[in-house]
Coordinates of C-alpha atoms and ligand atoms in Angstrom, one line a residue:
M1 CA -3.5 -9.6 14.8
N2 CA -2.6 -11.8 11.8
A3 CA -0.9 -9.2 9.6
L4 CA 2.5 -7.8 10.0
Y5 CA 3.9 -4.6 8.3
L6 CA 7.6 -3.9 8.4
H7 CA 8.6 -0.4 7.3
I8 CA 12.0 -0.1 5.7
P9 CA 12.6 3.6 5.7
F10 CA 15.6 3.9 3.4
C11 CA 15.9 4.9 -0.3
R12 CA 18.9 5.2 -2.5
R13 CA 17.7 8.6 -3.7
K14 CA 14.4 10.4 -2.9
C15 CA 12.0 10.6 -5.8
P16 CA 10.7 14.2 -6.1
Y17 CA 7.0 13.2 -6.0
C18 CA 7.1 10.9 -3.0
D19 CA 6.2 11.7 0.6
F20 CA 6.5 8.2 2.1
F21 CA 8.8 8.4 5.1
S22 CA 12.3 7.4 4.2
V23 CA 15.9 8.7 4.6
S24 CA 19.0 8.1 2.6
Q25 CA 20.6 4.7 2.5
T26 CA 23.8 6.4 3.6
S27 CA 22.3 6.9 7.1
P28 CA 24.4 5.3 9.7
V29 CA 21.3 3.4 10.9
F30 CA 20.9 1.6 7.6
Q31 CA 23.4 -1.2 8.5
E32 CA 22.0 -1.6 12.0
Y33 CA 18.4 -1.6 10.9
P34 CA 17.7 -5.4 10.5
R35 CA 19.1 -5.9 14.1
L36 CA 16.8 -3.1 15.3
L37 CA 13.8 -4.7 13.7
I38 CA 14.6 -8.0 15.3
A39 CA 15.1 -6.3 18.7
H40 CA 11.7 -4.7 18.2
L41 CA 10.1 -8.0 17.3
R42 CA 11.5 -9.6 20.5
L43 CA 10.2 -6.7 22.6
L44 CA 6.7 -7.0 21.0
A45 CA 6.7 -10.8 21.5
R46 CA 6.8 -10.2 25.2
Q47 CA 4.0 -7.6 25.2
E48 CA 1.6 -8.5 22.4
Q49 CA -0.9 -11.2 21.6
A50 CA -0.2 -11.4 17.9
G51 CA 0.3 -14.0 15.3
P52 CA 0.6 -16.5 13.8
F53 CA 0.8 -14.1 10.8
S54 CA -1.0 -14.9 7.6
T55 CA 0.4 -11.9 5.8
V56 CA 3.8 -10.1 6.1
F57 CA 4.6 -6.9 4.1
F58 CA 8.0 -5.4 3.8
G59 CA 7.1 -1.8 2.6
G60 CA 9.0 1.3 2.2
G61 CA 11.0 3.2 1.5
T62 CA 12.9 0.6 -0.4
P63 CA 12.8 -2.9 1.2
S64 CA 14.9 -4.2 -1.7
L65 CA 17.9 -2.4 -0.3
L66 CA 18.0 -5.1 2.5
S67 CA 20.2 -8.0 1.8
P68 CA 18.4 -11.4 1.3
E69 CA 20.3 -12.6 4.4
S70 CA 18.7 -9.9 6.5
V71 CA 15.2 -10.7 5.1
D72 CA 15.8 -14.3 5.9
E73 CA 16.9 -13.5 9.5
I74 CA 13.9 -11.2 10.0
L75 CA 11.4 -13.8 8.7
S76 CA 13.0 -16.6 10.7
E77 CA 12.6 -14.5 13.8
V78 CA 9.0 -13.7 12.9
A79 CA 8.2 -17.4 12.5
C80 CA 10.0 -18.3 15.7
L81 CA 8.4 -15.6 17.9
F82 CA 4.9 -15.3 16.5
G83 CA 4.5 -18.1 14.0
L84 CA 4.0 -17.7 10.2
A85 CA 1.1 -19.6 8.5
S86 CA 2.3 -22.1 6.0
D87 CA 0.4 -20.3 3.2
A88 CA 1.3 -16.8 4.4
E89 CA 1.4 -14.1 1.8
V90 CA 4.9 -12.5 2.2
T91 CA 5.4 -9.4 0.1
L92 CA 8.5 -7.3 -0.5
E93 CA 8.4 -3.9 -2.3
A94 CA 11.3 -3.6 -4.7
N95 CA 12.7 -0.7 -6.8
P96 CA 14.0 -2.1 -10.1
G97 CA 17.0 0.2 -9.8
T98 CA 18.3 -1.8 -6.8
L99 CA 18.0 -5.4 -8.0
S100 CA 20.1 -8.2 -9.4
F101 CA 19.0 -11.8 -10.3
E102 CA 21.0 -13.1 -7.3
M103 CA 19.2 -10.8 -4.9
L104 CA 15.8 -11.8 -6.3
S105 CA 16.7 -15.5 -5.9
G106 CA 17.9 -14.8 -2.4
F107 CA 14.6 -13.0 -1.5
R108 CA 12.6 -15.9 -2.9
S109 CA 14.7 -18.4 -1.0
A110 CA 14.3 -16.3 2.2
G111 CA 10.5 -16.8 1.9
I112 CA 9.3 -13.8 0.0
N113 CA 6.5 -15.1 -2.3
R114 CA 5.0 -11.9 -3.6
L115 CA 7.1 -9.2 -5.2
S116 CA 5.7 -5.7 -5.6
L117 CA 7.9 -4.0 -8.2
G118 CA 7.9 -0.2 -8.5
L119 CA 8.0 0.0 -12.3
Q120 CA 5.9 3.3 -12.5
S121 CA 6.2 3.3 -16.3
L122 CA 7.9 1.4 -19.1
Q123 CA 8.7 4.7 -20.9
D124 CA 12.0 6.4 -20.4
A125 CA 10.6 9.9 -20.8
R126 CA 8.2 9.3 -17.9
L127 CA 10.8 7.7 -15.7
K128 CA 13.0 10.7 -16.3
V129 CA 10.3 13.1 -15.2
L130 CA 9.7 11.0 -12.1
G131 CA 13.5 11.1 -11.3
R132 CA 13.5 7.3 -11.0
L133 CA 16.7 5.3 -10.5
H134 CA 16.0 2.9 -13.4
T135 CA 15.3 2.9 -17.1
A136 CA 12.4 1.1 -18.8
A137 CA 14.9 -1.6 -20.0
E138 CA 16.0 -2.1 -16.4
G139 CA 12.3 -2.5 -15.3
L140 CA 11.8 -5.2 -18.0
Q141 CA 15.0 -6.9 -16.9
A142 CA 13.8 -6.9 -13.2
V143 CA 10.6 -8.6 -14.3
E144 CA 12.5 -11.2 -16.3
W145 CA 14.8 -11.9 -13.3
A146 CA 11.9 -12.1 -10.9
R147 CA 10.1 -14.7 -13.0
K148 CA 13.4 -16.7 -13.4
A149 CA 13.9 -16.5 -9.6
G150 CA 10.6 -18.2 -9.1
F151 CA 8.2 -15.3 -8.3
D152 CA 4.8 -16.4 -9.6
N153 CA 2.9 -13.7 -7.7
L154 CA 4.2 -10.4 -9.2
S155 CA 2.6 -7.0 -8.7
C156 CA 3.7 -3.8 -10.5
D157 CA 3.2 -0.3 -9.2
L158 CA 2.4 2.1 -12.0
M159 CA 1.5 5.8 -12.3
F160 CA -0.7 7.8 -14.6
G161 CA -1.6 11.4 -15.1
L162 CA 2.1 12.3 -15.3
P163 CA 3.4 15.5 -16.7
G164 CA 3.4 15.4 -20.5
Q165 CA 1.7 12.1 -20.6
S166 CA -1.1 11.8 -23.2
L167 CA -3.9 9.2 -23.1
T168 CA -2.3 7.5 -26.1
A169 CA 1.1 7.3 -24.4
L170 CA -0.5 5.9 -21.3
M171 CA -2.3 3.2 -23.2
A172 CA 0.9 2.3 -25.0
D173 CA 2.5 2.0 -21.6
V174 CA -0.3 -0.3 -20.4
E175 CA 0.2 -2.6 -23.4
A176 CA 3.9 -3.0 -22.5
V177 CA 2.9 -3.7 -18.9
L178 CA 0.3 -6.3 -19.9
A179 CA 2.8 -8.1 -22.1
L180 CA 4.6 -8.9 -18.8
Q181 CA 1.4 -10.7 -17.5
P182 CA 1.7 -9.6 -13.9
E183 CA -0.7 -11.2 -11.4
H184 CA -1.5 -7.8 -9.8
L185 CA -1.3 -4.1 -10.8
S186 CA -1.5 -1.0 -8.7
Y187 CA -2.3 2.1 -10.9
Y188 CA -1.9 5.3 -9.0
G189 CA -2.9 8.8 -10.4
L190 CA 0.0 11.2 -9.6
T191 CA -0.8 13.2 -6.5
V192 CA 1.2 16.4 -5.9
E193 CA 2.1 15.8 -2.3
E194 CA 2.7 18.7 0.2
G195 CA 6.3 19.4 1.0
T196 CA 7.7 17.5 -2.0
P197 CA 9.9 19.0 -4.8
F198 CA 7.0 18.3 -7.2
E199 CA 4.8 20.6 -5.1
E200 CA 7.3 23.4 -5.4
L201 CA 7.6 22.9 -9.2
H202 CA 3.8 22.8 -9.5
R203 CA 3.5 26.0 -7.5
Q204 CA 6.1 27.6 -9.9
A205 CA 3.9 26.4 -12.8
V206 CA 6.9 24.4 -14.1
L207 CA 5.3 21.0 -13.6
H208 CA 2.0 20.2 -15.3
P209 CA 0.3 17.0 -14.2
A210 CA -2.7 15.8 -16.1
T211 CA -5.8 18.0 -15.8
E212 CA -8.7 16.5 -13.8
D213 CA -10.5 15.7 -17.1
L214 CA -7.6 13.9 -18.6
A215 CA -6.9 12.0 -15.4
T216 CA -10.6 10.9 -15.3
E217 CA -10.4 9.8 -18.9
M218 CA -7.2 7.8 -18.1
Y219 CA -8.8 6.2 -15.0
L220 CA -11.8 5.0 -17.1
A221 CA -9.6 3.8 -20.0
L222 CA -7.5 1.8 -17.5
D223 CA -10.5 0.2 -16.0
E224 CA -11.8 -0.8 -19.4
R225 CA -8.5 -2.1 -20.9
L226 CA -7.4 -4.0 -17.8
G227 CA -10.9 -5.5 -17.4
V228 CA -10.7 -6.8 -21.0
A229 CA -7.3 -8.3 -20.1
G230 CA -8.8 -10.3 -17.3
Y231 CA -7.9 -8.1 -14.3
E232 CA -10.6 -7.4 -11.7
H233 CA -10.7 -3.8 -10.6
Y234 CA -11.0 -4.8 -6.9
E235 CA -10.1 -1.6 -5.2
I236 CA -9.9 2.1 -6.3
S237 CA -6.3 1.8 -7.4
N238 CA -5.8 -2.0 -7.6
Y239 CA -6.3 -4.7 -10.2
A240 CA -5.8 -8.4 -9.9
R241 CA -6.1 -11.6 -11.8
P242 CA -8.7 -13.9 -10.1
G243 CA -7.3 -15.1 -6.8
H244 CA -4.4 -12.6 -6.7
A245 CA -5.8 -9.7 -4.7
C246 CA -3.4 -8.4 -2.1
R247 CA -4.4 -10.2 1.2
H248 CA -2.3 -7.8 3.3
N249 CA -4.0 -4.7 2.0
E250 CA -7.4 -6.4 2.4
V251 CA -6.7 -6.5 6.1
Y252 CA -6.4 -2.7 6.1
W253 CA -9.5 -2.1 4.1
R254 CA -11.6 -4.6 6.2
R255 CA -10.4 -2.9 9.4
Q256 CA -8.8 -6.1 10.8
G257 CA -5.9 -5.9 13.2
Y258 CA -2.3 -5.5 12.1
L259 CA 1.0 -4.9 13.8
G260 CA 3.4 -2.3 12.2
L261 CA 7.1 -2.0 12.9
G262 CA 9.6 0.7 11.9
P263 CA 9.3 4.5 12.0
G264 CA 6.2 5.7 10.3
A265 CA 4.3 2.4 10.7
H266 CA 0.9 2.1 12.2
S267 CA -0.7 -0.7 14.2
F268 CA -4.4 -1.4 14.7
S269 CA -6.2 -3.5 17.3
E270 CA -9.8 -4.6 16.6
Q271 CA -10.6 -4.9 20.3
G272 CA -13.6 -2.8 21.3
W273 CA -14.3 -0.3 18.5
G274 CA -10.7 -0.2 17.5
T275 CA -7.5 1.5 18.6
R276 CA -4.6 2.8 16.4
W277 CA -1.0 3.5 17.3
E278 CA 1.8 5.1 15.3
I279 CA 5.6 4.9 15.4
P280 CA 6.6 8.5 14.8
P281 CA 8.4 9.0 11.5
D282 CA 11.8 9.7 13.1
I283 CA 14.7 7.3 12.8
D284 CA 16.7 8.6 15.7
R285 CA 13.8 8.5 18.0
Y286 CA 13.1 4.9 16.9
V287 CA 16.7 3.9 17.5
Q288 CA 16.7 5.6 20.9
A289 CA 13.5 3.9 22.1
L290 CA 14.7 0.4 21.1
R291 CA 18.2 0.9 22.6
E292 CA 16.5 1.7 25.9
G293 CA 14.1 -1.3 25.5
R294 CA 11.1 1.0 25.2
D295 CA 8.0 0.5 23.0
P296 CA 8.4 3.2 20.3
R297 CA 4.7 3.4 19.6
I298 CA 2.6 6.4 20.5
Y299 CA -1.2 6.1 21.0
L300 CA -3.0 7.7 18.1
E301 CA -6.8 7.2 18.6
S302 CA -9.4 5.0 20.1
F303 CA -12.7 4.8 18.2
D304 CA -16.1 5.0 19.6
R305 CA -19.1 3.3 17.9
S306 CA -19.8 6.1 15.4
G307 CA -16.1 6.5 14.6
A308 CA -15.8 2.8 13.9
M309 CA -18.9 2.8 11.7
A310 CA -17.6 5.7 9.7
E311 CA -14.2 4.1 9.2
T312 CA -15.7 0.8 8.2
L313 CA -17.4 2.7 5.3
Y314 CA -14.4 4.9 4.6
L315 CA -12.2 1.8 4.1
G316 CA -14.7 -0.7 2.9
L317 CA -16.1 1.4 0.1
R318 CA -12.7 1.5 -1.5
E319 CA -13.2 -2.1 -2.3
A320 CA -15.4 -3.4 -5.2
A321 CA -16.8 -5.9 -2.8
G322 CA -17.8 -3.0 -0.6
V323 CA -19.5 -3.4 2.8
D324 CA -21.6 -6.3 3.9
E325 CA -24.9 -5.1 5.3
A326 CA -25.6 -8.1 7.6
R327 CA -22.1 -7.9 9.1
F328 CA -22.4 -4.1 9.5
R329 CA -25.8 -4.6 11.3
E330 CA -24.5 -7.3 13.5
R331 CA -21.5 -5.2 14.6
F332 CA -23.3 -1.9 15.0
G333 CA -26.9 -2.8 15.6
Q334 CA -28.0 -0.7 12.6
G335 CA -27.9 -1.1 8.8
V336 CA -26.0 1.4 6.7
A337 CA -29.1 3.2 5.4
E338 CA -30.5 3.5 8.9
A339 CA -27.2 4.8 10.3
Y340 CA -26.6 7.2 7.4
P341 CA -29.9 8.1 5.8
V342 CA -28.8 11.5 4.6
A343 CA -25.4 10.3 3.2
V344 CA -27.1 7.4 1.4
E345 CA -29.6 9.8 -0.1
K346 CA -26.9 12.3 -1.2
T347 CA -24.8 9.6 -2.8
V348 CA -27.7 7.7 -4.3
D349 CA -26.4 8.1 -7.9
Y350 CA -23.1 6.4 -7.0
L351 CA -23.8 4.0 -4.3
V352 CA -25.3 0.6 -5.1
Y353 CA -26.9 -1.9 -2.8
E354 CA -26.9 -5.4 -4.3
K355 CA -26.6 -9.0 -3.0
G356 CA -26.5 -7.7 0.5
R357 CA -23.6 -5.4 0.0
W358 CA -23.0 -1.7 -0.5
H359 CA -20.5 -0.5 -3.0
F360 CA -19.6 2.6 -5.1
T361 CA -19.9 2.6 -8.9
L362 CA -16.8 3.4 -11.0
S363 CA -18.0 7.0 -11.2
G364 CA -18.4 6.9 -7.4
W365 CA -14.8 5.9 -7.1
L366 CA -13.8 8.8 -9.3
L367 CA -15.5 11.1 -6.8
Y368 CA -14.6 9.0 -3.7
N369 CA -12.8 11.8 -1.8
H370 CA -15.8 14.0 -2.1
L371 CA -18.6 11.4 -1.7
I372 CA -17.1 9.7 1.4
Q373 CA -17.2 13.1 3.3
N374 CA -21.0 12.5 3.6
F375 CA -20.3 9.5 5.9
L376 CA -17.6 11.1 8.1
Ligands
SAM401 C1 6.8 2.8 -1.2 S1 6.7 3.0 -2.9 C2 7.1 1.4 -3.7 C3 8.5 0.8 -3.6 C4 9.8 1.4 -4.0 N1 10.1 2.5 -3.0 C5 9.7 2.1 -5.4 O1 9.5 3.3 -5.5 O2 10.0 1.4 -6.3 C6 4.9 2.9 -3.1 C7 4.3 3.4 -4.4 O3 3.5 4.5 -4.2 C8 3.4 5.2 -5.5 N2 3.5 6.6 -5.2 C9 4.4 7.2 -4.4 N3 4.2 8.6 -4.4 C10 3.2 8.8 -5.2 C11 2.5 10.0 -5.6 N4 2.9 11.2 -5.2 N5 1.4 9.9 -6.5 C12 1.1 8.7 -6.9 N6 1.7 7.5 -6.6 C13 2.7 7.6 -5.7 C14 4.4 4.7 -6.4 O4 3.8 3.9 -7.4 C15 5.3 3.8 -5.5 O5 5.7 2.6 -6.2
SF4_402 S1 8.8 6.2 -4.6 FE1 9.9 4.5 -3.6 S2 12.1 4.9 -4.1 FE2 11.0 6.8 -4.6 S3 11.3 8.0 -2.7 FE3 9.3 6.9 -2.5 S4 9.7 5.1 -1.4 FE4 11.7 5.9 -2.1

């Protein structure tokens, strides 16, 4: 396992659309959390064959609520216990409403070399609908500070299909984002997640996200505009300048092993056909297990050959690079078309085989959730 994910399950305030696992920063566990993660790393170092890590990802929740000193301590411990490659990609997710120049400089000095900034939009009306902590001006300020602090690998999280957002408004937002010249962009269509305040408002017909047709139009317009601006649409929701794809997420999509710490995090071992574990999304349970020196993971699933084949396609077809036929055949003893003759036939208008690889077309990505069912 060469990839490490650290879940930081705290937010200053919960955004009404989000179902990522996090609790309030006022939780009594917040102050203790960096120590807990370090205790967990030490426990794993005794049990696991992992590292040296070539990617580390502080995800959330809101990792930018950690102090730079805590990030520094955690990374030093990671390097000492498991090893950290000299060219490791070390990402931290940051909410612009939680930052200062000093903090960003501190994160950079601590070894963070990729910043993923949750801008969401550069229009105040959109940020207000989303209940974000920050204004557009504060988003711009955060980017300026990040550059000044030395971040030369900057990713921005953005959303489209928002209530009241027209295609014209989205494209104006895109121009403002492009002016910042980020190395990487994640553009997510708003999903109304179960159990969130947005779901309740949607049910009451108070909240009106983009219609499916408008969301499709937006997705295609984003692909075109960002392509012209030099970004490669390398995964369903992700765009990067050449050489700036997120190496950590590529580990997930390629079904390589990773270790996840923190409540809500998953781990995956490539041994055999693959095994996955989860740390239950429950802070108190996590604290309790670590205080007792117990592994907080629970076993989730072990794959058999057919499960591993299906997941290889499920994850791999999210990437523009798709799935390599020769490697698939080597691993599973069958090519994709042999293993899935019916699925390949049914998705023929959207699935391309070229240069030894299978991938979906752009229209295929739009129908991804539907098309991929044929392989599962
Ligand atoms: C863990 S958050 C990023 C870091 C930080 N917590 C923040 O919000 O700035 C991951 C990203 O997922 C996206 N996201 C969360 N909920 C979403 C939803 N319901 N629909 C679409 N995108 C969503 C947002 O773009 C968000 O920045
Ligand atoms: S979008 Fe980010 S800041 Fe908002 S609740 Fe989710 S994890 Fe927290």
